[in-house]
């Protein structure tokens, strides 16, 4: 995978990982209520769950791409359209109050964080968007899936640490409507910019 495509993929994965969603709300709440160390198992479970979904998507879609190489172009077009749609949804998402005051009686366990991903629509869309947009056709397919997997692990690790480590701080910052909209518009523009690099 070329460096420009890898960086574009990282940009897409970063925007998908850092924007507010079920995982980040859970990490914020857990960090605020149980602290960084006690919430690490939740973060690791989320990361492994995301890897599991990526592999399911990659090898389900991947076998079809190897059989029908022209399908890769179609997926690339659909992936680009999905990125543009996602950019619009992120940039125009409605304000949501982040509740960090209500949490379970004890930290969420490793396996619960892993299983949560199979019920998380954002996780499935993130994996499908990454495979459809950034995988390479033919013999390079498996190498590109490994690159996507590494990129996913990196962005999930960094964004997980940010949401967990800053828990209540980020929760407080995004309580403001203006901060919420500024954050989402910035992330939406970055997501849309990834489309240009897919076709470079």
PDB file of C-alpha atoms in Angstrom:
ATOM      1  CA  UNK A   1       0.000   0.000   0.000  1.00  0.00           C
ATOM      2  CA  UNK A   2       1.386   3.386  -1.021  1.00  0.00           C
ATOM      3  CA  UNK A   3       2.123   5.884   1.733  1.00  0.00           C
ATOM      4  CA  UNK A   4      -0.479   8.399   0.439  1.00  0.00           C
ATOM      5  CA  UNK A   5      -3.211   5.737   0.492  1.00  0.00           C
ATOM      6  CA  UNK A   6      -2.113   4.524   3.936  1.00  0.00           C
ATOM      7  CA  UNK A   7      -2.213   8.078   5.317  1.00  0.00           C
ATOM      8  CA  UNK A   8      -5.633   8.647   3.763  1.00  0.00           C
ATOM      9  CA  UNK A   9      -6.821   5.405   5.340  1.00  0.00           C
ATOM     10  CA  UNK A  10      -5.444   6.535   8.704  1.00  0.00           C
ATOM     11  CA  UNK A  11      -7.310   9.824   8.283  1.00  0.00           C
ATOM     12  CA  UNK A  12     -10.579   8.018   7.623  1.00  0.00           C
ATOM     13  CA  UNK A  13     -10.073   5.569  10.497  1.00  0.00           C
ATOM     14  CA  UNK A  14      -9.023   8.385  12.825  1.00  0.00           C
ATOM     15  CA  UNK A  15     -12.129  10.436  12.131  1.00  0.00           C
ATOM     16  CA  UNK A  16     -14.333   7.361  12.572  1.00  0.00           C
ATOM     17  CA  UNK A  17     -12.559   6.379  15.806  1.00  0.00           C
ATOM     18  CA  UNK A  18     -12.292   9.788  17.499  1.00  0.00           C
ATOM     19  CA  UNK A  19     -15.818  11.103  16.825  1.00  0.00           C
ATOM     20  CA  UNK A  20     -18.459  10.537  19.500  1.00  0.00           C
ATOM     21  CA  UNK A  21     -20.101   7.133  19.339  1.00  0.00           C
ATOM     22  CA  UNK A  22     -21.076   4.232  21.614  1.00  0.00           C
ATOM     23  CA  UNK A  23     -17.478   3.179  22.320  1.00  0.00           C
ATOM     24  CA  UNK A  24     -16.250   6.670  23.118  1.00  0.00           C
ATOM     25  CA  UNK A  25     -19.249   7.478  25.304  1.00  0.00           C
ATOM     26  CA  UNK A  26     -18.615   4.255  27.229  1.00  0.00           C
ATOM     27  CA  UNK A  27     -14.891   4.972  27.596  1.00  0.00           C
ATOM     28  CA  UNK A  28     -15.588   8.538  28.729  1.00  0.00           C
ATOM     29  CA  UNK A  29     -18.085   7.360  31.321  1.00  0.00           C
ATOM     30  CA  UNK A  30     -15.833   4.559  32.527  1.00  0.00           C
ATOM     31  CA  UNK A  31     -12.789   6.842  32.742  1.00  0.00           C
ATOM     32  CA  UNK A  32     -14.746   9.447  34.647  1.00  0.00           C
ATOM     33  CA  UNK A  33     -16.170   6.940  37.118  1.00  0.00           C
ATOM     34  CA  UNK A  34     -13.515   4.229  37.517  1.00  0.00           C
ATOM     35  CA  UNK A  35     -10.271   5.861  36.407  1.00  0.00           C
ATOM     36  CA  UNK A  36      -7.833   5.102  33.603  1.00  0.00           C
ATOM     37  CA  UNK A  37      -6.264   1.836  34.835  1.00  0.00           C
ATOM     38  CA  UNK A  38      -9.511   0.135  35.853  1.00  0.00           C
ATOM     39  CA  UNK A  39     -11.008   0.954  32.435  1.00  0.00           C
ATOM     40  CA  UNK A  40      -8.128  -0.404  30.331  1.00  0.00           C
ATOM     41  CA  UNK A  41      -9.706  -3.848  29.942  1.00  0.00           C
ATOM     42  CA  UNK A  42     -12.790  -2.219  28.426  1.00  0.00           C
ATOM     43  CA  UNK A  43     -10.605  -0.396  25.894  1.00  0.00           C
ATOM     44  CA  UNK A  44      -8.702  -3.599  24.995  1.00  0.00           C
ATOM     45  CA  UNK A  45     -11.985  -5.480  24.569  1.00  0.00           C
ATOM     46  CA  UNK A  46     -13.287  -2.756  22.237  1.00  0.00           C
ATOM     47  CA  UNK A  47     -10.075  -2.852  20.184  1.00  0.00           C
ATOM     48  CA  UNK A  48     -10.173  -6.644  19.778  1.00  0.00           C
ATOM     49  CA  UNK A  49     -13.861  -6.509  18.907  1.00  0.00           C
ATOM     50  CA  UNK A  50     -13.113  -3.994  16.153  1.00  0.00           C
ATOM     51  CA  UNK A  51     -10.353  -6.251  14.796  1.00  0.00           C
ATOM     52  CA  UNK A  52     -12.766  -9.197  14.777  1.00  0.00           C
ATOM     53  CA  UNK A  53     -15.329  -7.251  12.759  1.00  0.00           C
ATOM     54  CA  UNK A  54     -12.673  -5.995  10.337  1.00  0.00           C
ATOM     55  CA  UNK A  55     -11.514  -9.563   9.649  1.00  0.00           C
ATOM     56  CA  UNK A  56     -15.090 -10.786   9.180  1.00  0.00           C
ATOM     57  CA  UNK A  57     -15.776  -7.994   6.704  1.00  0.00           C
ATOM     58  CA  UNK A  58     -12.404  -8.300   4.943  1.00  0.00           C
ATOM     59  CA  UNK A  59     -12.553 -12.006   4.339  1.00  0.00           C
ATOM     60  CA  UNK A  60     -16.252 -12.062   3.521  1.00  0.00           C
ATOM     61  CA  UNK A  61     -15.897  -9.241   0.997  1.00  0.00           C
ATOM     62  CA  UNK A  62     -12.325 -10.252   0.130  1.00  0.00           C
ATOM     63  CA  UNK A  63     -13.243 -13.649  -1.268  1.00  0.00           C
ATOM     64  CA  UNK A  64     -15.690 -11.980  -3.650  1.00  0.00           C
ATOM     65  CA  UNK A  65     -13.077  -9.424  -4.738  1.00  0.00           C
ATOM     66  CA  UNK A  66     -10.607 -12.192  -5.550  1.00  0.00           C
ATOM     67  CA  UNK A  67     -13.264 -14.001  -7.625  1.00  0.00           C
ATOM     68  CA  UNK A  68     -14.542 -10.839  -9.341  1.00  0.00           C
ATOM     69  CA  UNK A  69     -11.804  -8.149  -9.586  1.00  0.00           C
ATOM     70  CA  UNK A  70     -14.226  -5.667 -11.229  1.00  0.00           C
ATOM     71  CA  UNK A  71     -16.170  -5.702  -7.962  1.00  0.00           C
ATOM     72  CA  UNK A  72     -13.286  -3.799  -6.380  1.00  0.00           C
ATOM     73  CA  UNK A  73     -13.996  -0.702  -8.505  1.00  0.00           C
ATOM     74  CA  UNK A  74     -17.667  -0.844  -7.573  1.00  0.00           C
ATOM     75  CA  UNK A  75     -16.768  -1.123  -3.880  1.00  0.00           C
ATOM     76  CA  UNK A  76     -14.352   1.791  -4.225  1.00  0.00           C
ATOM     77  CA  UNK A  77     -17.131   3.955  -5.698  1.00  0.00           C
ATOM     78  CA  UNK A  78     -19.554   2.844  -2.987  1.00  0.00           C
ATOM     79  CA  UNK A  79     -16.861   3.420  -0.355  1.00  0.00           C
ATOM     80  CA  UNK A  80     -16.297   6.963  -1.625  1.00  0.00           C
ATOM     81  CA  UNK A  81     -20.022   7.675  -1.570  1.00  0.00           C
ATOM     82  CA  UNK A  82     -20.195   6.245   1.954  1.00  0.00           C
ATOM     83  CA  UNK A  83     -17.325   8.503   3.096  1.00  0.00           C
ATOM     84  CA  UNK A  84     -19.095  11.556   1.688  1.00  0.00           C
ATOM     85  CA  UNK A  85     -22.349  10.520   3.369  1.00  0.00           C
ATOM     86  CA  UNK A  86     -20.512   9.883   6.644  1.00  0.00           C
ATOM     87  CA  UNK A  87     -18.792  13.291   6.367  1.00  0.00           C
ATOM     88  CA  UNK A  88     -22.196  14.947   5.963  1.00  0.00           C
ATOM     89  CA  UNK A  89     -23.697  13.005   8.892  1.00  0.00           C
ATOM     90  CA  UNK A  90     -20.755  13.881  11.167  1.00  0.00           C
ATOM     91  CA  UNK A  91     -20.734  17.555  10.203  1.00  0.00           C
ATOM     92  CA  UNK A  92     -24.500  17.955  10.673  1.00  0.00           C
ATOM     93  CA  UNK A  93     -25.048  15.660  13.658  1.00  0.00           C
ATOM     94  CA  UNK A  94     -27.370  16.984  16.308  1.00  0.00           C
ATOM     95  CA  UNK A  95     -26.049  18.104  19.662  1.00  0.00           C
ATOM     96  CA  UNK A  96     -26.056  15.333  22.260  1.00  0.00           C
ATOM     97  CA  UNK A  97     -25.375  15.884  25.923  1.00  0.00           C
ATOM     98  CA  UNK A  98     -22.602  13.593  27.152  1.00  0.00           C
ATOM     99  CA  UNK A  99     -23.686  12.003  30.383  1.00  0.00           C
ATOM    100  CA  UNK A 100     -20.643  10.957  32.431  1.00  0.00           C
ATOM    101  CA  UNK A 101     -22.391  10.912  35.767  1.00  0.00           C
ATOM    102  CA  UNK A 102     -24.288   7.664  35.292  1.00  0.00           C
ATOM    103  CA  UNK A 103     -22.231   4.486  35.167  1.00  0.00           C
ATOM    104  CA  UNK A 104     -22.549   0.790  36.029  1.00  0.00           C
ATOM    105  CA  UNK A 105     -21.745  -0.273  39.594  1.00  0.00           C
ATOM    106  CA  UNK A 106     -18.421  -1.756  38.442  1.00  0.00           C
ATOM    107  CA  UNK A 107     -16.183  -1.365  35.363  1.00  0.00           C
ATOM    108  CA  UNK A 108     -17.373  -3.069  32.188  1.00  0.00           C
ATOM    109  CA  UNK A 109     -15.384  -6.239  31.585  1.00  0.00           C
ATOM    110  CA  UNK A 110     -13.083  -7.150  28.706  1.00  0.00           C
ATOM    111  CA  UNK A 111     -15.464  -9.597  27.003  1.00  0.00           C
ATOM    112  CA  UNK A 112     -18.348  -7.124  27.269  1.00  0.00           C
ATOM    113  CA  UNK A 113     -16.337  -4.479  25.401  1.00  0.00           C
ATOM    114  CA  UNK A 114     -15.498  -7.083  22.733  1.00  0.00           C
ATOM    115  CA  UNK A 115     -19.092  -8.303  22.339  1.00  0.00           C
ATOM    116  CA  UNK A 116     -20.426  -4.742  22.227  1.00  0.00           C
ATOM    117  CA  UNK A 117     -18.773  -4.254  18.821  1.00  0.00           C
ATOM    118  CA  UNK A 118     -20.985  -6.872  17.188  1.00  0.00           C
ATOM    119  CA  UNK A 119     -24.009  -4.751  18.151  1.00  0.00           C
ATOM    120  CA  UNK A 120     -22.369  -1.424  17.227  1.00  0.00           C
ATOM    121  CA  UNK A 121     -23.494  -0.196  13.767  1.00  0.00           C
ATOM    122  CA  UNK A 122     -20.648   2.348  13.700  1.00  0.00           C
ATOM    123  CA  UNK A 123     -18.092  -0.475  14.059  1.00  0.00           C
ATOM    124  CA  UNK A 124     -19.561  -2.418  11.123  1.00  0.00           C
ATOM    125  CA  UNK A 125     -19.748   0.695   8.926  1.00  0.00           C
ATOM    126  CA  UNK A 126     -16.187   1.673   9.849  1.00  0.00           C
ATOM    127  CA  UNK A 127     -14.843  -1.768   8.883  1.00  0.00           C
ATOM    128  CA  UNK A 128     -16.890  -1.942   5.687  1.00  0.00           C
ATOM    129  CA  UNK A 129     -15.892   1.588   4.686  1.00  0.00           C
ATOM    130  CA  UNK A 130     -12.199   0.851   5.286  1.00  0.00           C
ATOM    131  CA  UNK A 131     -12.205  -2.416   3.317  1.00  0.00           C
ATOM    132  CA  UNK A 132     -14.325  -1.055   0.466  1.00  0.00           C
ATOM    133  CA  UNK A 133     -12.335   2.158   0.091  1.00  0.00           C
ATOM    134  CA  UNK A 134      -8.744   1.263   0.949  1.00  0.00           C
ATOM    135  CA  UNK A 135      -8.173  -2.397   0.119  1.00  0.00           C
ATOM    136  CA  UNK A 136      -6.207  -3.221  -3.016  1.00  0.00           C
ATOM    137  CA  UNK A 137      -7.334  -5.673  -5.680  1.00  0.00           C
ATOM    138  CA  UNK A 138      -5.657  -8.920  -6.688  1.00  0.00           C
ATOM    139  CA  UNK A 139      -2.543 -10.255  -5.001  1.00  0.00           C
ATOM    140  CA  UNK A 140      -2.171  -7.094  -2.904  1.00  0.00           C
ATOM    141  CA  UNK A 141      -5.534  -7.587  -1.186  1.00  0.00           C
ATOM    142  CA  UNK A 142      -4.245  -9.529   1.817  1.00  0.00           C
ATOM    143  CA  UNK A 143      -1.346  -7.087   2.336  1.00  0.00           C
ATOM    144  CA  UNK A 144      -3.762  -4.157   2.256  1.00  0.00           C
ATOM    145  CA  UNK A 145      -6.022  -5.868   4.833  1.00  0.00           C
ATOM    146  CA  UNK A 146      -3.000  -6.240   7.137  1.00  0.00           C
ATOM    147  CA  UNK A 147      -2.258  -2.512   6.665  1.00  0.00           C
ATOM    148  CA  UNK A 148      -5.895  -1.629   7.436  1.00  0.00           C
ATOM    149  CA  UNK A 149      -5.770  -3.855  10.535  1.00  0.00           C
ATOM    150  CA  UNK A 150      -2.602  -2.133  11.776  1.00  0.00           C
ATOM    151  CA  UNK A 151      -4.103   1.299  11.062  1.00  0.00           C
ATOM    152  CA  UNK A 152      -7.306   0.357  12.896  1.00  0.00           C
ATOM    153  CA  UNK A 153      -5.358  -0.859  15.907  1.00  0.00           C
ATOM    154  CA  UNK A 154      -3.294   2.355  16.029  1.00  0.00           C
ATOM    155  CA  UNK A 155      -6.214   4.775  15.779  1.00  0.00           C
ATOM    156  CA  UNK A 156      -8.337   2.779  18.236  1.00  0.00           C
ATOM    157  CA  UNK A 157      -5.466   2.748  20.716  1.00  0.00           C
ATOM    158  CA  UNK A 158      -4.807   6.492  20.469  1.00  0.00           C
ATOM    159  CA  UNK A 159      -8.465   7.559  20.409  1.00  0.00           C
ATOM    160  CA  UNK A 160      -9.294   5.111  23.214  1.00  0.00           C
ATOM    161  CA  UNK A 161      -6.536   6.549  25.395  1.00  0.00           C
ATOM    162  CA  UNK A 162      -7.738  10.093  24.621  1.00  0.00           C
ATOM    163  CA  UNK A 163     -11.385   9.424  25.447  1.00  0.00           C
ATOM    164  CA  UNK A 164     -10.482   7.332  28.472  1.00  0.00           C
ATOM    165  CA  UNK A 165      -7.679   9.523  29.781  1.00  0.00           C
ATOM    166  CA  UNK A 166      -9.524  12.764  29.445  1.00  0.00           C
ATOM    167  CA  UNK A 167     -12.922  11.252  30.345  1.00  0.00           C
ATOM    168  CA  UNK A 168     -14.616  14.027  32.252  1.00  0.00           C
ATOM    169  CA  UNK A 169     -12.485  16.769  30.651  1.00  0.00           C
ATOM    170  CA  UNK A 170     -13.681  15.896  27.144  1.00  0.00           C
ATOM    171  CA  UNK A 171     -17.155  15.311  28.517  1.00  0.00           C
ATOM    172  CA  UNK A 172     -17.115  18.837  29.923  1.00  0.00           C
ATOM    173  CA  UNK A 173     -15.678  20.376  26.742  1.00  0.00           C
ATOM    174  CA  UNK A 174     -18.273  18.789  24.455  1.00  0.00           C
ATOM    175  CA  UNK A 175     -21.159  19.794  26.694  1.00  0.00           C
ATOM    176  CA  UNK A 176     -21.129  23.156  24.908  1.00  0.00           C
ATOM    177  CA  UNK A 177     -23.195  23.232  21.694  1.00  0.00           C
ATOM    178  CA  UNK A 178     -20.596  25.431  20.010  1.00  0.00           C
ATOM    179  CA  UNK A 179     -17.728  23.054  20.859  1.00  0.00           C
ATOM    180  CA  UNK A 180     -19.806  20.074  19.682  1.00  0.00           C
ATOM    181  CA  UNK A 181     -20.606  21.669  16.311  1.00  0.00           C
ATOM    182  CA  UNK A 182     -17.033  22.922  15.777  1.00  0.00           C
ATOM    183  CA  UNK A 183     -15.659  19.462  16.532  1.00  0.00           C
ATOM    184  CA  UNK A 184     -18.114  17.686  14.230  1.00  0.00           C
ATOM    185  CA  UNK A 185     -17.730  20.098  11.309  1.00  0.00           C
ATOM    186  CA  UNK A 186     -13.926  19.734  11.497  1.00  0.00           C
ATOM    187  CA  UNK A 187     -14.221  15.936  11.541  1.00  0.00           C
ATOM    188  CA  UNK A 188     -16.709  16.018   8.656  1.00  0.00           C
ATOM    189  CA  UNK A 189     -14.336  18.046   6.471  1.00  0.00           C
ATOM    190  CA  UNK A 190     -11.460  15.669   7.256  1.00  0.00           C
ATOM    191  CA  UNK A 191     -13.615  12.674   6.331  1.00  0.00           C
ATOM    192  CA  UNK A 192     -14.626  14.214   2.996  1.00  0.00           C
ATOM    193  CA  UNK A 193     -10.977  15.011   2.215  1.00  0.00           C
ATOM    194  CA  UNK A 194     -10.132  11.293   2.458  1.00  0.00           C
ATOM    195  CA  UNK A 195     -12.146  10.652  -0.731  1.00  0.00           C
ATOM    196  CA  UNK A 196      -9.695  12.721  -2.804  1.00  0.00           C
ATOM    197  CA  UNK A 197      -6.790  10.539  -1.741  1.00  0.00           C
ATOM    198  CA  UNK A 198      -8.600   7.276  -2.542  1.00  0.00           C
ATOM    199  CA  UNK A 199      -8.605   8.167  -6.232  1.00  0.00           C
ATOM    200  CA  UNK A 200      -5.112   9.702  -6.343  1.00  0.00           C
TER     201      UNK A 200
END
